CSV table of C-alpha atoms and ligand atoms in Angstrom, one decimal:
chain,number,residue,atom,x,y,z
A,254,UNK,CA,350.9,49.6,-33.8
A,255,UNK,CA,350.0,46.1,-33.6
A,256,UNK,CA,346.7,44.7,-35.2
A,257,UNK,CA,344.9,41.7,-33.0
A,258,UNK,CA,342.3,39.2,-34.1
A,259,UNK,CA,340.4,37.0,-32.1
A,260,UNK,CA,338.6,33.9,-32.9
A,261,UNK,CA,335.3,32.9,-31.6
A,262,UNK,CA,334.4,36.4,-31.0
A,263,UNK,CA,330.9,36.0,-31.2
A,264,UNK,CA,331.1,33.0,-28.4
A,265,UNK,CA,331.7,33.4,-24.4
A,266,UNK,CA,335.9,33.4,-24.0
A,267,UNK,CA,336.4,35.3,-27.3
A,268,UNK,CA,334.2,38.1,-26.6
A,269,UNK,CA,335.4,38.6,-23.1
A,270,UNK,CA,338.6,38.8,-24.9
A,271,UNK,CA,337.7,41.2,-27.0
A,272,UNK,CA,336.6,43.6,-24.8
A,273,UNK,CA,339.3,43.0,-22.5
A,274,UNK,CA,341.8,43.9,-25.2
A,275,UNK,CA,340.0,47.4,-25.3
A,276,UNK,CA,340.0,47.8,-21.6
A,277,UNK,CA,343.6,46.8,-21.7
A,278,UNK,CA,344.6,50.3,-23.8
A,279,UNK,CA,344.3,48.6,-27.5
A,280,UNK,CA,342.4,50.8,-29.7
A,281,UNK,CA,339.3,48.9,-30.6
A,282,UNK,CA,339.9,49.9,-34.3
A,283,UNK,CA,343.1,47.7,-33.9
A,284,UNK,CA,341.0,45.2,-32.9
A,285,UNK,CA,339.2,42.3,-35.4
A,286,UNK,CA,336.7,40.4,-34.1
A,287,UNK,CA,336.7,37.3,-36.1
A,288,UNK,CA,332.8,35.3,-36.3
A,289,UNK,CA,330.9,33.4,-38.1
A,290,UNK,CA,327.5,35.6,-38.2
A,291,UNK,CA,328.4,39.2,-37.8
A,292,UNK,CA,325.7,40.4,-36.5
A,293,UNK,CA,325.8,38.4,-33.0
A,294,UNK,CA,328.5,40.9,-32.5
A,295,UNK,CA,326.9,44.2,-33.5
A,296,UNK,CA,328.0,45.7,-29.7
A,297,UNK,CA,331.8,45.1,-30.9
A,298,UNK,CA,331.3,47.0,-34.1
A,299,UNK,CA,329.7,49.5,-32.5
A,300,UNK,CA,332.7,50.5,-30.2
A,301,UNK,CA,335.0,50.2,-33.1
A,302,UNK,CA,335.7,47.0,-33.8
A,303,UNK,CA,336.9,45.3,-37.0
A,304,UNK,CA,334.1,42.8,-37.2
A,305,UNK,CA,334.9,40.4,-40.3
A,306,UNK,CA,333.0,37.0,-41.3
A,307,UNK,CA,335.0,33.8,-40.8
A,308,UNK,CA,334.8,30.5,-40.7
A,309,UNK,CA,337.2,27.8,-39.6
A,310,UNK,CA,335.5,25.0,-42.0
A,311,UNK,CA,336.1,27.6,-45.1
A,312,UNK,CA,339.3,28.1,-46.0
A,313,UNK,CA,338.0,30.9,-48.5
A,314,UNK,CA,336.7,33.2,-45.8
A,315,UNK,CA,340.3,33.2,-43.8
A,316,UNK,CA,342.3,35.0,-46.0
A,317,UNK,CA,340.7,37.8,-46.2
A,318,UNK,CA,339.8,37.8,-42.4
A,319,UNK,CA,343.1,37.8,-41.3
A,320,UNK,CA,344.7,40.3,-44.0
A,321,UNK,CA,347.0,43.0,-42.0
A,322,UNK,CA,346.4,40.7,-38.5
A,323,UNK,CA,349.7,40.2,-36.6
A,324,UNK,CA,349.0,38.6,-33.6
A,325,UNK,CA,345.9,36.3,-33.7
A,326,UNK,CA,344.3,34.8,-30.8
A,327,UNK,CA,342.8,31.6,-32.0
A,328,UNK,CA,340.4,30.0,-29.6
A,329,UNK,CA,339.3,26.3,-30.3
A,330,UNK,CA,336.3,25.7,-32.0
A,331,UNK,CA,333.1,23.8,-30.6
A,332,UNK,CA,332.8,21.8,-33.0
A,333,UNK,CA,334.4,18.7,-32.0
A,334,UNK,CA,335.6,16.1,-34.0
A,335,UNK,CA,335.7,18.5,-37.2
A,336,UNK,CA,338.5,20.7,-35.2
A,337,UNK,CA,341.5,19.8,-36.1
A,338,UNK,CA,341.0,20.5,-39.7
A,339,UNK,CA,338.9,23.6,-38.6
A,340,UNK,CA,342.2,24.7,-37.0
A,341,UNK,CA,344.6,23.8,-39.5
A,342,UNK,CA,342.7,25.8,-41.9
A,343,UNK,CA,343.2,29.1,-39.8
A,344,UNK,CA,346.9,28.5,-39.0
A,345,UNK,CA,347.9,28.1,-43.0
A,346,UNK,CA,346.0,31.4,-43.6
A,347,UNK,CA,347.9,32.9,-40.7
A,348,UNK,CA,350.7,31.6,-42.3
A,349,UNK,CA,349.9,33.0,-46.0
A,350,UNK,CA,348.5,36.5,-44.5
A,351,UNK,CA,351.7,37.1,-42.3
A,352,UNK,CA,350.5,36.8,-39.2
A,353,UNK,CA,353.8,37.0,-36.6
A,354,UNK,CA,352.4,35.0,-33.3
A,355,UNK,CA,349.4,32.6,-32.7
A,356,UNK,CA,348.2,32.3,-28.8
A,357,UNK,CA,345.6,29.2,-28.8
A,358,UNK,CA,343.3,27.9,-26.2
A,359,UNK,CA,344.5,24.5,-25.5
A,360,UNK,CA,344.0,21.8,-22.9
A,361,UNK,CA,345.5,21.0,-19.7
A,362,UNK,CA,348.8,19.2,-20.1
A,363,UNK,CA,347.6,18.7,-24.1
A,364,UNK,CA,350.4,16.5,-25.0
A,365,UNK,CA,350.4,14.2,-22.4
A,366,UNK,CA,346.9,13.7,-20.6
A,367,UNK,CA,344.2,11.0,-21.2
A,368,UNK,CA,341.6,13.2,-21.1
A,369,UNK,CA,339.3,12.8,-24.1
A,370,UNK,CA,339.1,16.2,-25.2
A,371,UNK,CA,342.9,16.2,-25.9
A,372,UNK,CA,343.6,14.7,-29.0
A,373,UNK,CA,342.4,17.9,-31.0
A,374,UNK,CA,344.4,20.5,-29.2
A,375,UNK,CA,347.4,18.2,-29.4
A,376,UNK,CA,346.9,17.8,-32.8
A,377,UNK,CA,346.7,21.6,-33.5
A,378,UNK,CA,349.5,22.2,-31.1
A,379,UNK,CA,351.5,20.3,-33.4
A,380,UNK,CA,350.2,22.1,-36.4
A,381,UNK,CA,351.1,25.6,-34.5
A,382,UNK,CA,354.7,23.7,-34.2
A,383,UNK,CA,354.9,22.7,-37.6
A,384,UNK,CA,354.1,25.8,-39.2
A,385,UNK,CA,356.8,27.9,-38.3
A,386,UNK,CA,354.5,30.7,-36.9
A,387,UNK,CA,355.4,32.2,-33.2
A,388,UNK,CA,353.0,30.5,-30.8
A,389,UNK,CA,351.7,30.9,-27.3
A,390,UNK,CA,349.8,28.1,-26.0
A,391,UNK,CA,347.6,28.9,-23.7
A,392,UNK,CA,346.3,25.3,-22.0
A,393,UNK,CA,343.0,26.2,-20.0
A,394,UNK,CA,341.8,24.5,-17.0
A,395,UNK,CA,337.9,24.1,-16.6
A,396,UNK,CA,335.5,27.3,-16.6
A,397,UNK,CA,334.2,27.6,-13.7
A,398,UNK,CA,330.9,28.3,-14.9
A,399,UNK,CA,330.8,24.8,-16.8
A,400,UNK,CA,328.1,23.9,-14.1
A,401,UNK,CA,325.7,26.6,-15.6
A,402,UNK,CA,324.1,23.6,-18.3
A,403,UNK,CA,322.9,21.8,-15.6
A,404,UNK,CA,321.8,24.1,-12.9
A,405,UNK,CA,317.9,23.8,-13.6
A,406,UNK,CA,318.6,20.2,-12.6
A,407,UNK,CA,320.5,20.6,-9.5
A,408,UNK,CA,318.1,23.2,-8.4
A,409,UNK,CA,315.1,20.6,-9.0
A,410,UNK,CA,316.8,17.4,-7.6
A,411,UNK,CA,318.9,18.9,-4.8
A,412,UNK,CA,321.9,17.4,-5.8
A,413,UNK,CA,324.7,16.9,-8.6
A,414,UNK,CA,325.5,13.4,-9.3
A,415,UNK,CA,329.0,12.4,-10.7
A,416,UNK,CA,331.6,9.5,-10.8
A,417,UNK,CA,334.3,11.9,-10.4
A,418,UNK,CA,334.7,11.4,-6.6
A,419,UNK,CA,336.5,13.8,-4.4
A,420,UNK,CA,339.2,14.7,-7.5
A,421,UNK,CA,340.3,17.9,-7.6
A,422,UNK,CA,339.6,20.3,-9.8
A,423,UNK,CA,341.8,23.8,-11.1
A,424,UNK,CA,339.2,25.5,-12.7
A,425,UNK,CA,338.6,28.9,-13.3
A,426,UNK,CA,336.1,31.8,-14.2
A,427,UNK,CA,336.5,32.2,-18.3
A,428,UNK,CA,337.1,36.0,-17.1
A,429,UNK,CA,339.9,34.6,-15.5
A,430,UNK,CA,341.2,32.9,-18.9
A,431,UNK,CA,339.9,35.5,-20.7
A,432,UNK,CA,342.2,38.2,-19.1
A,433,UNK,CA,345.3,35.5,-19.4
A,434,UNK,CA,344.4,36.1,-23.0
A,435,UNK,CA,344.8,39.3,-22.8
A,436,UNK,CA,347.8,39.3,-21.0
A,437,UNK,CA,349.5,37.0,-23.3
A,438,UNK,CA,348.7,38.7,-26.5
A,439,UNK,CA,349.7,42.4,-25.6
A,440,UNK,CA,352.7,41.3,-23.2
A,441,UNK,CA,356.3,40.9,-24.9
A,442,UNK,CA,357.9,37.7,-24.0
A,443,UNK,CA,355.2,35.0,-24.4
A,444,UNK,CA,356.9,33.8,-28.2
A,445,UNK,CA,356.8,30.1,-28.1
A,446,UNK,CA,355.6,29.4,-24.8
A,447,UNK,CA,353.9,27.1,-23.2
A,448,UNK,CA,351.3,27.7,-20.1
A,449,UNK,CA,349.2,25.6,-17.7
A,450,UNK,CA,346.2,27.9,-16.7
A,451,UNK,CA,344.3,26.5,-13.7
A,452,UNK,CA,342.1,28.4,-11.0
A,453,UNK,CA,343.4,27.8,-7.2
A,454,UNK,CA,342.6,26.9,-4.8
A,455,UNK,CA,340.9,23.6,-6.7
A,456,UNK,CA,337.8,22.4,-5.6
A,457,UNK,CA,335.8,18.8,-5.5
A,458,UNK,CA,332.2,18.3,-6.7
A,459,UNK,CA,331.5,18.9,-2.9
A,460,UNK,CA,332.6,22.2,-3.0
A,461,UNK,CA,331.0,22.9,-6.1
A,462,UNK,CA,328.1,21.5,-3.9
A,463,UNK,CA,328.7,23.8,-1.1
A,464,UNK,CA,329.4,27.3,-3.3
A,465,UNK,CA,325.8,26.4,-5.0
A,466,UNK,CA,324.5,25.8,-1.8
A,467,UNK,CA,324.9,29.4,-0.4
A,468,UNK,CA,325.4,30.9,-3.9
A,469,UNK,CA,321.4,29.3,-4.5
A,470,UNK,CA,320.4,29.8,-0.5
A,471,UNK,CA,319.2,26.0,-1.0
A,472,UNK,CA,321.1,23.1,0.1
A,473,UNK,CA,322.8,20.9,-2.8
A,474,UNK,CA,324.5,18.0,-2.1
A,475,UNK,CA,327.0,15.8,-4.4
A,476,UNK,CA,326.4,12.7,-4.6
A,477,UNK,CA,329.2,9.9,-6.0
A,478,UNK,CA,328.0,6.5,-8.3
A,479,UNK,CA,330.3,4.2,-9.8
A,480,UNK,CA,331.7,4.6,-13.5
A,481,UNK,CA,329.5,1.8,-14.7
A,482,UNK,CA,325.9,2.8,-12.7
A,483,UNK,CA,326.3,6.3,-13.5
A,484,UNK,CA,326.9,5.7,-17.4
A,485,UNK,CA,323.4,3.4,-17.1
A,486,UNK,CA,322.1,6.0,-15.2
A,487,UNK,CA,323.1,8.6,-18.1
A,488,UNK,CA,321.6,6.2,-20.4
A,489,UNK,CA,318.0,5.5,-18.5
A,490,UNK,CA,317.7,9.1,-19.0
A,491,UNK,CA,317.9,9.3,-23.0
A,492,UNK,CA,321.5,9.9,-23.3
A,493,UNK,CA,323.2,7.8,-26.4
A,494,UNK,CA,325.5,5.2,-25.2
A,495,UNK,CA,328.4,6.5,-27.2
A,496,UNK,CA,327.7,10.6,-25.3
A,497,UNK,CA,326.9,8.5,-22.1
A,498,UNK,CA,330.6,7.4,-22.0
A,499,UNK,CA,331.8,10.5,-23.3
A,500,UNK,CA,330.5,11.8,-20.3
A,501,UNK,CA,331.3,9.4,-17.7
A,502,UNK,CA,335.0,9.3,-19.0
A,503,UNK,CA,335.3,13.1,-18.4
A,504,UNK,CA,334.0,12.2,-14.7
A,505,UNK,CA,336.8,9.2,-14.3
A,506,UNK,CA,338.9,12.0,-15.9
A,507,UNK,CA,337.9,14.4,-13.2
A,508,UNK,CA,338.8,11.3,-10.3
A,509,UNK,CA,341.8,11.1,-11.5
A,510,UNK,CA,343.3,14.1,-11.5
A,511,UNK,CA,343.3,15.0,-15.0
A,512,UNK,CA,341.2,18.3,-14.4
A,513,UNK,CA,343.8,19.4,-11.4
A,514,UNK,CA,347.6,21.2,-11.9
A,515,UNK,CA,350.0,22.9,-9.5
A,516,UNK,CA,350.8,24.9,-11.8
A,517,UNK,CA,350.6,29.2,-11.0
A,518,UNK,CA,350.7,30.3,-14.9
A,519,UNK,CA,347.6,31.9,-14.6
A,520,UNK,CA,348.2,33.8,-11.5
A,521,UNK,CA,351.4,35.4,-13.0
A,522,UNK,CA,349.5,35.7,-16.1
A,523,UNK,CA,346.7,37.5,-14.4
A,524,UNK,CA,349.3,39.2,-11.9
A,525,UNK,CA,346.9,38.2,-9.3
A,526,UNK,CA,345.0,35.4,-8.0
A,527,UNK,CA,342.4,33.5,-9.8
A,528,UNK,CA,338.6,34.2,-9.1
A,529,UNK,CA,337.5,31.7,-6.3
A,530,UNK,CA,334.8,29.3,-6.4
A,531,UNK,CA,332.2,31.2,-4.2
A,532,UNK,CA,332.9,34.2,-6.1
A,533,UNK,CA,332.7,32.5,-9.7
A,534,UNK,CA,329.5,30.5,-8.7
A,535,UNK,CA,327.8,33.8,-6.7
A,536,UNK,CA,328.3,35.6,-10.3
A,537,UNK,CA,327.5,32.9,-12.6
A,538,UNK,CA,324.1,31.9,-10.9
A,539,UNK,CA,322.8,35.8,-11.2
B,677,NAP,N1,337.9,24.9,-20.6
B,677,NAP,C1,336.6,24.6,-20.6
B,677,NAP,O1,336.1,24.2,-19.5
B,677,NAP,C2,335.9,24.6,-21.9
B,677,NAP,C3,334.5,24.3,-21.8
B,677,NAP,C4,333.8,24.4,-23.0
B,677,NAP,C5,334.5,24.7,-24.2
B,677,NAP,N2,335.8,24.9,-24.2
B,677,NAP,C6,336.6,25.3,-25.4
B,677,NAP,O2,336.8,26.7,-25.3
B,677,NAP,C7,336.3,27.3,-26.5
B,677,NAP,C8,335.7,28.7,-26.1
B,677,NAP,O3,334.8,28.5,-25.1
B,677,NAP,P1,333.4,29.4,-25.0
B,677,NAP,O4,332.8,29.2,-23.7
B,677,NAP,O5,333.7,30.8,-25.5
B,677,NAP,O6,332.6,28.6,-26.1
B,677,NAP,P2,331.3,29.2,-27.0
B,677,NAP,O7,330.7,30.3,-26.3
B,677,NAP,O8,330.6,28.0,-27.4
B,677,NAP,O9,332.0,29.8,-28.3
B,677,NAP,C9,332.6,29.1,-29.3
B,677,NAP,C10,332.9,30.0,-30.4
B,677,NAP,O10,333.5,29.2,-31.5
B,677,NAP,C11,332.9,29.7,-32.7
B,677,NAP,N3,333.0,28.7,-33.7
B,677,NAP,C12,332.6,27.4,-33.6
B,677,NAP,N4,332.8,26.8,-34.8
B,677,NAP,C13,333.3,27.7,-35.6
B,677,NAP,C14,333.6,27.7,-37.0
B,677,NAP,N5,333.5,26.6,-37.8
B,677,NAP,N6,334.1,28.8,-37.5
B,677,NAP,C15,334.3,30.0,-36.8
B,677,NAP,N7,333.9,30.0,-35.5
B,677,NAP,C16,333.4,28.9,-34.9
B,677,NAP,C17,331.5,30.0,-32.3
B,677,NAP,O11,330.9,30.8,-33.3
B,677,NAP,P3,329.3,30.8,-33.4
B,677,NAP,O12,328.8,31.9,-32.5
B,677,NAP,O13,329.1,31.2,-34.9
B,677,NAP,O14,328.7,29.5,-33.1
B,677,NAP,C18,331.7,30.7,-31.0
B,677,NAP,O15,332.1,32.1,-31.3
B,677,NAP,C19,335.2,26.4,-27.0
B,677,NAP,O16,334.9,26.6,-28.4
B,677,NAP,C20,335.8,25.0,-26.7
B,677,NAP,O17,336.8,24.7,-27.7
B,677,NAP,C21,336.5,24.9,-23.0
């Protein structure tokens, strides 16, 4: 009998974890569900679930959290800039409670990319490294569903605007990364490896366009601005400079390619293709 813990349990990808560990066969009292505020996950301890208070910025909480765990999915925190140390903390209590293999939700091509959101997963992959502990990295493409925040906006104006041009994108449905997961954790043979999860086919913003279009029955167009105008623009509508280009580099990010991969880990994860745009958007706009 193996005992699983997930991280984040209480947020989108960890929950969907969660239960897809139980629908995968594990018994949901071999199952601890790992959160911050316990009762955001009442439906979990209801079927059975371990449900035990955590917190990645107190080292106190973790022991005891992760007592009897042997395989531990960690998935990153949201709180950036305070991550590394966030992650650091879980991965030495790992370490002290026993805990045999770590899978973590990491970033596309983590130790080599530009993309700004990098530096922390790197930074925690090499922790995983360092620490001795079995790993599985698990580097996830874009959700899908990332397009949710802004949909009010899209539906108002008509249109998404972007400096990302026609780059492509591999993203995925966080069901989709979600059952990879799954897959990884209850599988043998994932010990120390290392997998580039992206949704295929990719897509451009025009797509993204398109599947809104029909998903929405309203047409939505994409429209494309310059780095620089579409930062000011981001600005001229309250945004701080220093979030503006936080922004605007993960659109130049996007043009670039850094968002795209050829890679098929997820669909052998998944043992079948990723979800497709349409589908994705059709279920994320409902
Ligand atoms: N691939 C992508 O496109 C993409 C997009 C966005 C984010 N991400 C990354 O993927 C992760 C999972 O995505 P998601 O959609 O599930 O995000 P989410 O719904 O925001 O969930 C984040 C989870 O992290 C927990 N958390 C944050 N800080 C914590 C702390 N100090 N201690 C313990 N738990 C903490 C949250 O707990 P609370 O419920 O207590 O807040 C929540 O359960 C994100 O956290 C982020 O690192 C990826």
């Amino acid at each position: 009998m193996t005992t699983y813990a997930v991280t984040g349990a209480s947020g989108l990808l960890g929950h969907l974890a969660v239960t897809g560990l139980i629908e995968s066969g594990v018994a949901a009292s071999d199952i601890v569900a790992l959160v911050r505020t316990p009762s955001k996950v009442a439906d979990l301890s209801e079927q059975g679930v371990q449900v035990r208070a955590a917190d990645y910025s107190a080292p106190e909480t973790l022991a005891a959290a992760l007592a009897g765990v042997d395989t531990l999915l960690l998935v990153s925190g949201s709180e950036v800039g305070q991550r590394v140390a966030q992650h650091s903390n879980v991965i030495d209590a790992a370490k002290n409670a026993g805990v045999s293999r770590i899978v973590y939700t990491s970033v596309m091509r983590a130790d080599t990319t530009e993309l700004v959101l990098a530096p922390e997963h790197k930074a925690t992959e090499e922790a995983l490294r360092a620490s001795g502990i079995a790993f599985t990295l698990l580097r996830n493409g874009w959700y899908i569903e990332n397009f949710v925040a802004q949909l009010d906006q899209y539906r108002a104006t008509g249109e998404i605007v972007g400096a990302s041009g026609d780059g492509l994108v591999s993203g995925a449905t966080r069901a989709d990364f979600a059952a990879a997961a799954v897959a990884a954790l209850v599988q043998p043979g994932h010990e120390n490896a290392v997998y580039e999860l992206g949704g295929a086919p990719a897509y451009t913003m025009t797509d993204l366009a398109a599947a809104l279009s029909s998903a929405l029955g309203t047409t939505i167009v994409y429209r494309d601005m310059a780095p620089d105008e579409y930062a000011a623009m981001l600005e001229s509508v309250g945004l701080d400079a220093g979030t503006a280009g936080f922004v605007t580099a993960l659109e130049v990010a996007t043009s670039r390619g850094d968002l795209y991969t050829e890679s098929r880990d997820l669909q052998h994860l998944l043992g079948r293709e990723s979800t497709p745009l349409a589908e994705g958007v059709a279920a994320a706009v409902k």
